[in-house]
CSV table of C-alpha atoms and ligand atoms in Angstrom, one decimal:
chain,number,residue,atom,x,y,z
A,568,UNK,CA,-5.1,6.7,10.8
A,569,UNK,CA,-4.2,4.8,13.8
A,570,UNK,CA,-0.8,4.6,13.8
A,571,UNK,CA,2.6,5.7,12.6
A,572,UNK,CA,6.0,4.5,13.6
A,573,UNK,CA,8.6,6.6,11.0
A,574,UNK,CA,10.1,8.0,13.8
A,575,UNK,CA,11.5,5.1,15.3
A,576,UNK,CA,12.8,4.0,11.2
A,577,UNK,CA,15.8,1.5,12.3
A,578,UNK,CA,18.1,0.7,9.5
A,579,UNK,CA,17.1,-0.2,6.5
A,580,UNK,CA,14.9,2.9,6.4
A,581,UNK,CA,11.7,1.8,7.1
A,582,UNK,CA,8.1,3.6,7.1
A,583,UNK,CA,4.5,1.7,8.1
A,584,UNK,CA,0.9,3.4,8.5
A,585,UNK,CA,-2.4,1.3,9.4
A,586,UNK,CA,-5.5,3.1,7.9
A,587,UNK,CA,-8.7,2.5,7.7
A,588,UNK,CA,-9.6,0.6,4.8
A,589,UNK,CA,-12.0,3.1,3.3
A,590,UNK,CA,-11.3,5.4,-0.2
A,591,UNK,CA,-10.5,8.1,2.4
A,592,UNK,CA,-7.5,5.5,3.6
A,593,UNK,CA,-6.5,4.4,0.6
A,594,UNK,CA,-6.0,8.2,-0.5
A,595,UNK,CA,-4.1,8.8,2.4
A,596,UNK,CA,-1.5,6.0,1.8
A,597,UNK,CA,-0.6,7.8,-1.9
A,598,UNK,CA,-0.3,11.3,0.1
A,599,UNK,CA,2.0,9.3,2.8
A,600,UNK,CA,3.8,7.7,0.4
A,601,UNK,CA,4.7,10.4,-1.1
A,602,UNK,CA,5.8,12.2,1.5
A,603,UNK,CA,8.0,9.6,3.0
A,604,UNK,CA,9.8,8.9,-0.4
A,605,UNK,CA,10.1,12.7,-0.6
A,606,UNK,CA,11.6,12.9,2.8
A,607,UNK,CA,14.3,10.0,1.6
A,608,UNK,CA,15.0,11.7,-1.5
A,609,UNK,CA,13.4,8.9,-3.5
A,610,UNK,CA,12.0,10.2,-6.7
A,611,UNK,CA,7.9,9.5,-6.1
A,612,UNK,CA,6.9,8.4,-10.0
A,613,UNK,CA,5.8,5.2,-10.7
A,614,UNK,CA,6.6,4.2,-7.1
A,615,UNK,CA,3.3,6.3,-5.9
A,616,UNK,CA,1.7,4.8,-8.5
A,617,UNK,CA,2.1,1.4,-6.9
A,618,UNK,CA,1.0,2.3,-4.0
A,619,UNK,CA,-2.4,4.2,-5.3
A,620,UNK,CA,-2.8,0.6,-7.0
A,621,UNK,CA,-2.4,-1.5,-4.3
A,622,UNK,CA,-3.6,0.2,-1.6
A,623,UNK,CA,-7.3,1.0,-3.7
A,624,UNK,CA,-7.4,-3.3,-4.1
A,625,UNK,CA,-7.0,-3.5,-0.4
A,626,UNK,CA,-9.5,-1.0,0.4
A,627,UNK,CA,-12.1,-2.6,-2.8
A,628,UNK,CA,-11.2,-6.1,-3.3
A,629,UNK,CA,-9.3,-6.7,0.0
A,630,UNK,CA,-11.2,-5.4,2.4
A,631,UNK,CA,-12.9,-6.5,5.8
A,632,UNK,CA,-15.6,-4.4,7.7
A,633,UNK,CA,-13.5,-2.4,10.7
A,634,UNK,CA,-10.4,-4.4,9.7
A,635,UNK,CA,-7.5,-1.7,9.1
A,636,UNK,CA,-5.1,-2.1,6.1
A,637,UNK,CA,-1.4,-1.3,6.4
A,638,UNK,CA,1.2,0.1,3.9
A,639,UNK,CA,5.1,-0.6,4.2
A,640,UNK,CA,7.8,1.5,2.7
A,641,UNK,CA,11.3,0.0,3.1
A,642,UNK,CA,14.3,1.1,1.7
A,643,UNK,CA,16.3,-2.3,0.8
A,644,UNK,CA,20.6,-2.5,0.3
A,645,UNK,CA,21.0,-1.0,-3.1
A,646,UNK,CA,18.1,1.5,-2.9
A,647,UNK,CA,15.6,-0.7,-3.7
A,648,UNK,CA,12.6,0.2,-2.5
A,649,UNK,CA,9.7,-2.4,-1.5
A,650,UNK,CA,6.2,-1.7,-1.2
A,651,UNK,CA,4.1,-3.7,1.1
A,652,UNK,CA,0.0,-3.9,1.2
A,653,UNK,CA,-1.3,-5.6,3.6
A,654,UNK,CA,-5.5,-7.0,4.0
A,655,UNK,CA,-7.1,-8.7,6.1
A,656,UNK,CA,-8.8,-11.0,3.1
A,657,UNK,CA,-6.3,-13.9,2.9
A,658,UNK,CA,-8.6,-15.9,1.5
A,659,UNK,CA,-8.4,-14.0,-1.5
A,660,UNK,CA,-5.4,-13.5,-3.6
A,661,UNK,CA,-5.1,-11.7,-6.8
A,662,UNK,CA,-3.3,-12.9,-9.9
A,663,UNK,CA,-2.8,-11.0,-12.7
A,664,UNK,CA,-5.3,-10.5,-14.8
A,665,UNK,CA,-6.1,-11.2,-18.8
A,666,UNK,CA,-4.6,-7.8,-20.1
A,667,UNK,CA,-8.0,-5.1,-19.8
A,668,UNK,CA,-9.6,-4.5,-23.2
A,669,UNK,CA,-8.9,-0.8,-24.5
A,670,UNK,CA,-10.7,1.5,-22.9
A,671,UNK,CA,-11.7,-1.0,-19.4
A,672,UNK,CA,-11.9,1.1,-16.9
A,673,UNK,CA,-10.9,-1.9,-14.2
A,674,UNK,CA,-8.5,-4.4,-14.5
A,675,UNK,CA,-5.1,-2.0,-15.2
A,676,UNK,CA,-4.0,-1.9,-11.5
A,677,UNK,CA,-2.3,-5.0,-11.3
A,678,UNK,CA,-1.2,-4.6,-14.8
A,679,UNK,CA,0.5,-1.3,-13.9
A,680,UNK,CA,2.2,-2.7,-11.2
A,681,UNK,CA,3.8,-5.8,-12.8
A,682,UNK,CA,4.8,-2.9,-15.7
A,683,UNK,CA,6.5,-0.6,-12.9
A,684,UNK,CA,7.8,-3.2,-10.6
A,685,UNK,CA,11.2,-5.1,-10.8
A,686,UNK,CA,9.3,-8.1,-9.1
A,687,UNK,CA,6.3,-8.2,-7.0
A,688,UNK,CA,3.9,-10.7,-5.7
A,689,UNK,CA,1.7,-12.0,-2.4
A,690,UNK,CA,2.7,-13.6,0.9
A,691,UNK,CA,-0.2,-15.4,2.3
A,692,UNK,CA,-0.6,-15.2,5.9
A,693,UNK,CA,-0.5,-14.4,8.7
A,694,UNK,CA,-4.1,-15.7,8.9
A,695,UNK,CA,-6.1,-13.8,8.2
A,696,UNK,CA,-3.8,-11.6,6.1
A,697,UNK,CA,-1.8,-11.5,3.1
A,698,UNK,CA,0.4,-9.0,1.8
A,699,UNK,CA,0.8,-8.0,-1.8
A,700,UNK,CA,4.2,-6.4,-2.3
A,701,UNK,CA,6.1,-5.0,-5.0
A,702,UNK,CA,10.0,-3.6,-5.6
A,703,UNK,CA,10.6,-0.8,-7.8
A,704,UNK,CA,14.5,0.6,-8.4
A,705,UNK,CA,13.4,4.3,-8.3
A,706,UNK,CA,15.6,6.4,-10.7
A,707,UNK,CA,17.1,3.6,-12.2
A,708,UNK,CA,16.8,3.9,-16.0
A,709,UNK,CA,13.4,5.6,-15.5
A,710,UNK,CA,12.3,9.0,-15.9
B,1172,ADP,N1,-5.9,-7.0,-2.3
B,1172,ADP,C1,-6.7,-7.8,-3.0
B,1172,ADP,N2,-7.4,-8.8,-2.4
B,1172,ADP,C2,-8.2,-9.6,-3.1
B,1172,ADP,N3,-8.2,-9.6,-4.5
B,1172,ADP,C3,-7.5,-8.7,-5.1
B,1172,ADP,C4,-6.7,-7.8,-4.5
B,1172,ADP,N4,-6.1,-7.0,-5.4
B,1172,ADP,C5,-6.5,-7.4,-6.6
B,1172,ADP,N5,-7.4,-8.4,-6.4
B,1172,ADP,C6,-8.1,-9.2,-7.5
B,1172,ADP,O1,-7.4,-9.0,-8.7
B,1172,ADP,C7,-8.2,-8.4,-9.7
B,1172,ADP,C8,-7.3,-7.5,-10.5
B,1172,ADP,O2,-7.0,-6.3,-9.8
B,1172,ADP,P1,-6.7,-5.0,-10.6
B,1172,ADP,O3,-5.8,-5.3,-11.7
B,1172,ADP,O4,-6.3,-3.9,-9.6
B,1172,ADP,O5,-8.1,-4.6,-11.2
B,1172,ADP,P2,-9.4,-3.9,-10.6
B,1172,ADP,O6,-9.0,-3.5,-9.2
B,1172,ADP,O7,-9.7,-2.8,-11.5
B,1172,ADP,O8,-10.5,-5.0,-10.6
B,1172,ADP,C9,-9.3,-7.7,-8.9
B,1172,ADP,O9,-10.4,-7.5,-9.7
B,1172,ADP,C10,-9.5,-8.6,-7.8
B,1172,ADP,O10,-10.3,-9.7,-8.1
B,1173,MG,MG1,-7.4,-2.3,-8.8
């Protein structure tokens, strides 16, 4: 972990770590998560969830030798919250997949996420990033 700048959260609340883009990152981004969401009051749920997905295709699919990856939290007007992944591998760009057969053990994360999220998607760039983001309405309607 290289970097953490809660502490200087302006308004909107806002919350962004750079980890290394190893398992041991990507495991550190669901623990951080859910900490910060804790710390707002947010209930964790499917919004952890999220993150464990996206953050484990940045690390797998997204990932570039001694490049970091970095996870954003924001709190949006009207307690949305928004999820931000970003890779250094802007070259590739996921879409979501044919639905998993039963029992497929790969192939559910971005399934999941377009379940749990209100909207999500990618912003391409800056070069050589992208950013695969997703906004959840924690609490709302959901248990
Ligand atoms: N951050 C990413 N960078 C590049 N490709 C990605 C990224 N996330 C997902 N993908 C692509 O989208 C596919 C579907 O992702 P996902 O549903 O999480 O399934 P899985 O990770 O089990 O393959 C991946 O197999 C990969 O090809
Ligand atoms: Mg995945």
């Amino acid at each position: 972990m290289q970097k953490m700048d809660s502490s200087l959260a302006p308004n909107p609340p806002h919350f962004v770590v750079q980890l290394s883009a190893t398992r041991r990152g990507a495991r550190l981004a669901r623990l951080l998560a859910e900490r910060q969401l804790d710390d707002w009051g947010v209930p964790p749920g499917e919004a952890v969830q999220i993150v464990a997905e996206l953050a484990a295709n940045a690390v797998l699919h997204g990932r570039v030798p001694g490049r970091d990856f970095r996870l954003a939290l924001r709190m949006l007007p009207g307690g949305t919250l928004r999820i931000e992944v970003t890779d250094a591998r802007g070259d590739r760009v996921p879409r979501l997949p044919d639905p998993a057969p039963e029992g497929a053990e790969t192939g559910r994360g971005l399934c999941l996420v377009a379940a749990y999220a209100d909207r999500w998607g990618v912003d391409e760039g800056p070069a050589p990033a992208k950013t695969v983001w997703a906004e959840v309405s924690p609490g709302r309607g959901r248990t």
